[in-house]
Amino acid sequence: EPEVTQTPSHQVTQMGQEVILRCVPISNHLYFYWYRQILGQKVEFLVSFYNNEISEKSEIFDDQFSVERPDGSNFTLKIRSTKLEDSAMYFCASSEARLAGLSTDTQYFGPGTRLTVL
Amino acid sequence: KNQVEQSPQSLIILEGKNCTLQCNYTVSPFSNLRWYKQDTGRGPVSLTIMTFSENTKSNGRYTATLDADTKQSSLHITASQLSDSASYICVVTRPSDYKLSFGAGTTVTVRA
């Protein structure tokens, strides 16, 4: 069964450094998402991406964050000047169709990247 | 503020027993409700998806119900197995955007 993959599985960085988290969505999917989950807390939506542009973003997704689809397969999340509070699991997800409205399309999550900011 | 509240926060059951998890939401307008299973350290996996017009949806031993009038949903696990130990997350979507609203999850521990 096709799956979403993410690399690295664990990233440790110093505060103030930039990190890039990588994701390979399922090949025929058109909608891509990033979420984060701080340890012990709920999953939070960061951003959705379609047709090479951001569709929606949350209040969390400020100028520190950016997303890119540099080629036909990768989807990346860049965090500039990381802060201690950026430490979390970051999940990439993809879906074939738009999830809004009456869509019952399945959204597939990757295994996550654990980011630790020291 | 749109919210999804789940209860209980955690529960422990014996293998083979049944359990029911609750989800109350205030997201409005509402289009569909999803239940996910999240194993520790892993990404969520979709279990069921229901639109506002559906009352029940099953996936093997998992059965979700939805009452859109009272804004309540439940997830029933039948004949629990050790592999059911996980966090179960209720997620609500709106008609207009991609901002899925996640509940905090219920942690289920199944013991032999």
Short mmCIF file of C-alpha atoms in Angstrom, two decimals:
data_model
loop_
_atom_site.label_atom_id
_atom_site.label_comp_id
_atom_site.label_asym_id
_atom_site.label_seq_id
_atom_site.Cartn_x
_atom_site.Cartn_y
_atom_site.Cartn_z
CA GLU A 1 0.00 0.00 0.00
CA PRO A 2 1.37 3.45 -0.85
CA GLU A 3 2.48 5.54 2.08
CA VAL A 4 3.71 8.98 2.99
CA THR A 5 7.36 9.02 3.99
CA GLN A 6 9.24 11.60 6.02
CA THR A 7 12.91 12.27 6.66
CA PRO A 8 14.66 12.51 8.97
CA SER A 9 12.85 10.58 11.67
CA HIS A 10 14.58 12.68 14.32
CA GLN A 11 16.27 16.05 13.95
CA VAL A 12 18.23 17.76 16.70
CA THR A 13 19.20 21.39 16.19
CA GLN A 14 20.48 24.37 18.10
CA MET A 15 18.19 27.28 18.81
CA GLY A 16 18.42 29.84 16.03
CA GLN A 17 19.34 27.34 13.34
CA GLU A 18 17.28 26.60 10.26
CA VAL A 19 15.86 23.14 9.62
CA ILE A 20 14.20 21.56 6.62
CA LEU A 21 11.83 18.68 7.12
CA ARG A 22 11.19 16.52 4.11
CA CYS A 23 8.17 14.56 3.00
CA VAL A 24 7.32 12.42 0.01
CA PRO A 25 3.52 12.34 -0.37
CA ILE A 26 1.66 9.53 -2.09
CA SER A 27 2.38 9.89 -5.79
CA ASN A 28 -1.11 10.57 -7.18
CA HIS A 29 -2.14 12.89 -4.37
CA LEU A 30 -2.66 16.56 -5.05
CA TYR A 31 -3.20 18.06 -1.58
CA PHE A 32 -0.45 18.24 0.99
CA TYR A 33 -0.42 19.25 4.63
CA TRP A 34 1.86 19.84 7.57
CA TYR A 35 0.80 19.36 11.18
CA ARG A 36 2.66 19.49 14.42
CA GLN A 37 2.12 17.77 17.75
CA ILE A 38 3.88 19.05 20.83
CA LEU A 39 4.56 16.23 23.27
CA GLY A 40 1.41 15.37 25.18
CA GLN A 41 -0.76 17.80 23.24
CA LYS A 42 -3.15 17.52 20.33
CA VAL A 43 -2.30 17.58 16.67
CA GLU A 44 -2.35 21.12 15.25
CA PHE A 45 -2.85 22.13 11.65
CA LEU A 46 -0.06 24.24 10.17
CA VAL A 47 -0.61 24.56 6.45
CA SER A 48 -2.19 23.02 3.38
CA PHE A 49 -0.75 23.17 -0.12
CA TYR A 50 -2.29 22.64 -3.52
CA ASN A 51 -1.25 23.48 -7.06
CA ASN A 52 2.09 24.85 -5.89
CA GLU A 53 0.68 27.34 -3.48
CA ILE A 54 -0.56 27.57 0.09
CA SER A 55 -4.31 26.97 0.37
CA GLU A 56 -4.76 27.56 4.06
CA LYS A 57 -2.51 28.27 6.99
CA SER A 58 -3.04 28.51 10.71
CA GLU A 59 -2.02 31.22 13.13
CA ILE A 60 0.98 29.10 14.05
CA PHE A 61 2.33 29.26 10.51
CA ASP A 62 4.02 32.65 10.68
CA ASP A 63 6.95 34.08 8.75
CA GLN A 64 9.26 31.63 10.48
CA PHE A 65 7.77 28.82 8.41
CA SER A 66 7.70 28.16 4.70
CA VAL A 67 6.74 25.24 2.49
CA GLU A 68 7.92 24.21 -0.91
CA ARG A 69 7.45 21.51 -3.47
CA PRO A 70 10.86 21.70 -5.10
CA ASP A 71 10.26 18.85 -7.52
CA GLY A 72 7.54 16.41 -8.48
CA SER A 73 7.86 14.26 -5.39
CA ASN A 74 9.15 16.16 -2.36
CA PHE A 75 7.24 18.51 -0.07
CA THR A 76 9.31 20.40 2.47
CA LEU A 77 8.72 22.44 5.60
CA LYS A 78 11.42 24.98 6.44
CA ILE A 79 11.65 26.47 9.90
CA ARG A 80 13.92 29.49 10.11
CA SER A 81 15.65 30.50 13.33
CA THR A 82 14.24 27.67 15.41
CA LYS A 83 13.01 28.30 18.95
CA LEU A 84 12.80 25.96 21.91
CA GLU A 85 9.03 25.87 21.57
CA ASP A 86 9.33 24.50 18.03
CA SER A 87 10.27 21.14 19.54
CA ALA A 88 7.52 18.78 18.45
CA MET A 89 6.56 15.94 16.11
CA TYR A 90 5.90 17.27 12.64
CA PHE A 91 3.58 15.23 10.48
CA CYS A 92 3.19 15.50 6.75
CA ALA A 93 -0.04 14.29 5.18
CA SER A 94 -1.53 14.04 1.72
CA SER A 95 -4.88 13.38 0.12
CA GLU A 96 -6.07 12.77 -3.38
CA ALA A 97 -8.93 15.23 -3.12
CA ARG A 98 -9.77 18.30 -1.15
CA LEU A 99 -10.86 17.49 2.40
CA ALA A 100 -13.27 20.36 2.82
CA GLY A 101 -16.97 20.18 2.13
CA LEU A 102 -18.54 16.75 1.90
CA SER A 103 -15.31 15.08 0.87
CA THR A 104 -14.83 11.70 2.48
CA ASP A 105 -11.44 11.33 0.93
CA THR A 106 -8.90 9.66 3.16
CA GLN A 107 -5.99 11.67 4.42
CA TYR A 108 -2.77 9.74 4.87
CA PHE A 109 -0.19 10.76 7.44
CA GLY A 110 3.51 10.11 7.42
CA PRO A 111 5.34 8.67 10.42
CA GLY A 112 6.52 12.09 11.54
CA THR A 113 9.80 13.87 12.22
CA ARG A 114 10.65 14.51 15.83
CA LEU A 115 12.31 17.92 16.05
CA THR A 116 14.30 18.72 19.15
CA VAL A 117 15.57 22.26 19.57
CA LEU A 118 18.31 22.67 22.18
CA LYS B 1 -13.81 29.28 19.05
CA ASN B 2 -14.26 25.93 17.32
CA GLN B 3 -13.55 23.06 19.65
CA VAL B 4 -13.50 19.30 19.71
CA GLU B 5 -13.68 17.75 23.16
CA GLN B 6 -13.03 14.07 23.80
CA SER B 7 -13.71 11.91 26.81
CA PRO B 8 -12.46 10.13 28.70
CA GLN B 9 -8.88 11.35 28.52
CA SER B 10 -7.70 7.79 29.00
CA LEU B 11 -9.06 4.37 29.82
CA ILE B 12 -7.82 0.88 30.55
CA ILE B 13 -9.75 -2.19 29.47
CA LEU B 14 -9.17 -5.91 29.50
CA GLU B 15 -8.54 -7.77 26.28
CA GLY B 16 -11.78 -8.95 24.75
CA LYS B 17 -13.93 -6.27 26.35
CA ASN B 18 -15.76 -3.46 24.57
CA CYS B 19 -15.38 0.27 25.10
CA THR B 20 -16.90 3.51 23.84
CA LEU B 21 -15.14 6.81 23.35
CA GLN B 22 -16.96 10.13 23.17
CA CYS B 23 -16.45 13.24 21.06
CA ASN B 24 -18.39 16.49 21.42
CA TYR B 25 -17.77 19.32 18.99
CA THR B 26 -18.79 22.91 18.54
CA VAL B 27 -17.28 23.34 15.09
CA SER B 28 -19.77 25.16 12.92
CA PRO B 29 -20.61 24.90 10.19
CA PHE B 30 -19.74 21.25 10.10
CA SER B 31 -19.22 18.95 7.13
CA ASN B 32 -17.69 15.71 8.29
CA LEU B 33 -16.19 13.92 11.23
CA ARG B 34 -13.23 11.57 11.20
CA TRP B 35 -11.84 9.17 13.74
CA TYR B 36 -8.11 8.41 13.65
CA LYS B 37 -5.98 5.88 15.51
CA GLN B 38 -2.53 7.05 16.52
CA ASP B 39 0.02 4.59 17.82
CA THR B 40 2.72 6.03 20.06
CA GLY B 41 5.33 7.88 18.00
CA ARG B 42 3.47 7.33 14.74
CA GLY B 43 1.22 9.37 12.49
CA PRO B 44 -2.57 9.12 12.75
CA VAL B 45 -4.33 6.49 10.64
CA SER B 46 -7.86 7.04 9.40
CA LEU B 47 -10.51 4.70 10.83
CA THR B 48 -13.84 6.17 9.78
CA ILE B 49 -15.16 9.20 7.96
CA MET B 50 -18.78 10.35 8.26
CA THR B 51 -20.57 13.24 6.62
CA PHE B 52 -23.16 15.17 8.60
CA SER B 53 -25.94 13.08 7.01
CA GLU B 54 -24.57 9.74 8.18
CA ASN B 55 -25.39 8.20 11.56
CA THR B 56 -23.02 5.28 11.71
CA LYS B 57 -19.96 3.88 9.99
CA SER B 58 -18.07 0.69 10.70
CA ASN B 59 -14.53 -0.44 10.00
CA GLY B 60 -14.02 -3.95 11.31
CA ARG B 61 -14.31 -3.90 15.08
CA TYR B 62 -14.59 -0.10 15.10
CA THR B 63 -18.03 1.51 14.84
CA ALA B 64 -18.50 5.26 14.83
CA THR B 65 -21.81 7.01 15.40
CA LEU B 66 -22.76 10.60 14.76
CA ASP B 67 -25.59 12.78 15.99
CA ALA B 68 -25.25 16.05 14.11
CA ASP B 69 -28.15 17.58 16.04
CA THR B 70 -26.46 17.22 19.40
CA LYS B 71 -22.98 17.51 17.90
CA GLN B 72 -21.84 14.26 19.42
CA SER B 73 -19.97 11.27 18.08
CA SER B 74 -18.80 8.03 19.60
CA LEU B 75 -16.34 5.35 18.64
CA HIS B 76 -17.11 1.85 19.84
CA ILE B 77 -14.38 -0.78 19.93
CA THR B 78 -15.67 -4.35 20.04
CA ALA B 79 -13.75 -7.32 21.44
CA SER B 80 -10.64 -5.27 22.10
CA GLN B 81 -7.21 -6.60 21.25
CA LEU B 82 -3.79 -5.67 22.62
CA SER B 83 -3.06 -3.93 19.31
CA ASP B 84 -5.94 -1.52 19.95
CA SER B 85 -3.77 0.23 22.53
CA ALA B 86 -3.37 3.68 21.03
CA SER B 87 -4.69 7.21 21.07
CA TYR B 88 -8.01 7.72 19.26
CA ILE B 89 -8.54 11.15 17.84
CA CYS B 90 -11.75 12.80 16.71
CA VAL B 91 -11.33 15.31 13.88
CA VAL B 92 -13.96 17.66 12.49
CA THR B 93 -13.88 19.45 9.16
CA ARG B 94 -15.78 22.49 7.93
CA PRO B 95 -17.29 22.99 4.49
CA SER B 96 -15.08 25.83 3.50
CA ASP B 97 -11.51 25.12 4.39
CA TYR B 98 -8.81 22.62 5.16
CA LYS B 99 -8.43 23.49 8.80
CA LEU B 100 -9.21 20.20 10.42
CA SER B 101 -10.02 20.61 14.09
CA PHE B 102 -8.42 17.89 16.18
CA GLY B 103 -9.50 16.65 19.57
CA ALA B 104 -6.89 15.89 22.20
CA GLY B 105 -7.54 12.17 21.87
CA THR B 106 -8.44 9.34 24.20
CA THR B 107 -5.61 7.02 25.17
CA VAL B 108 -6.79 3.43 25.28
CA THR B 109 -4.71 0.77 26.99
CA VAL B 110 -5.74 -2.85 26.50
CA ARG B 111 -4.37 -5.29 29.03
CA ALA B 112 -4.18 -9.06 28.81
#
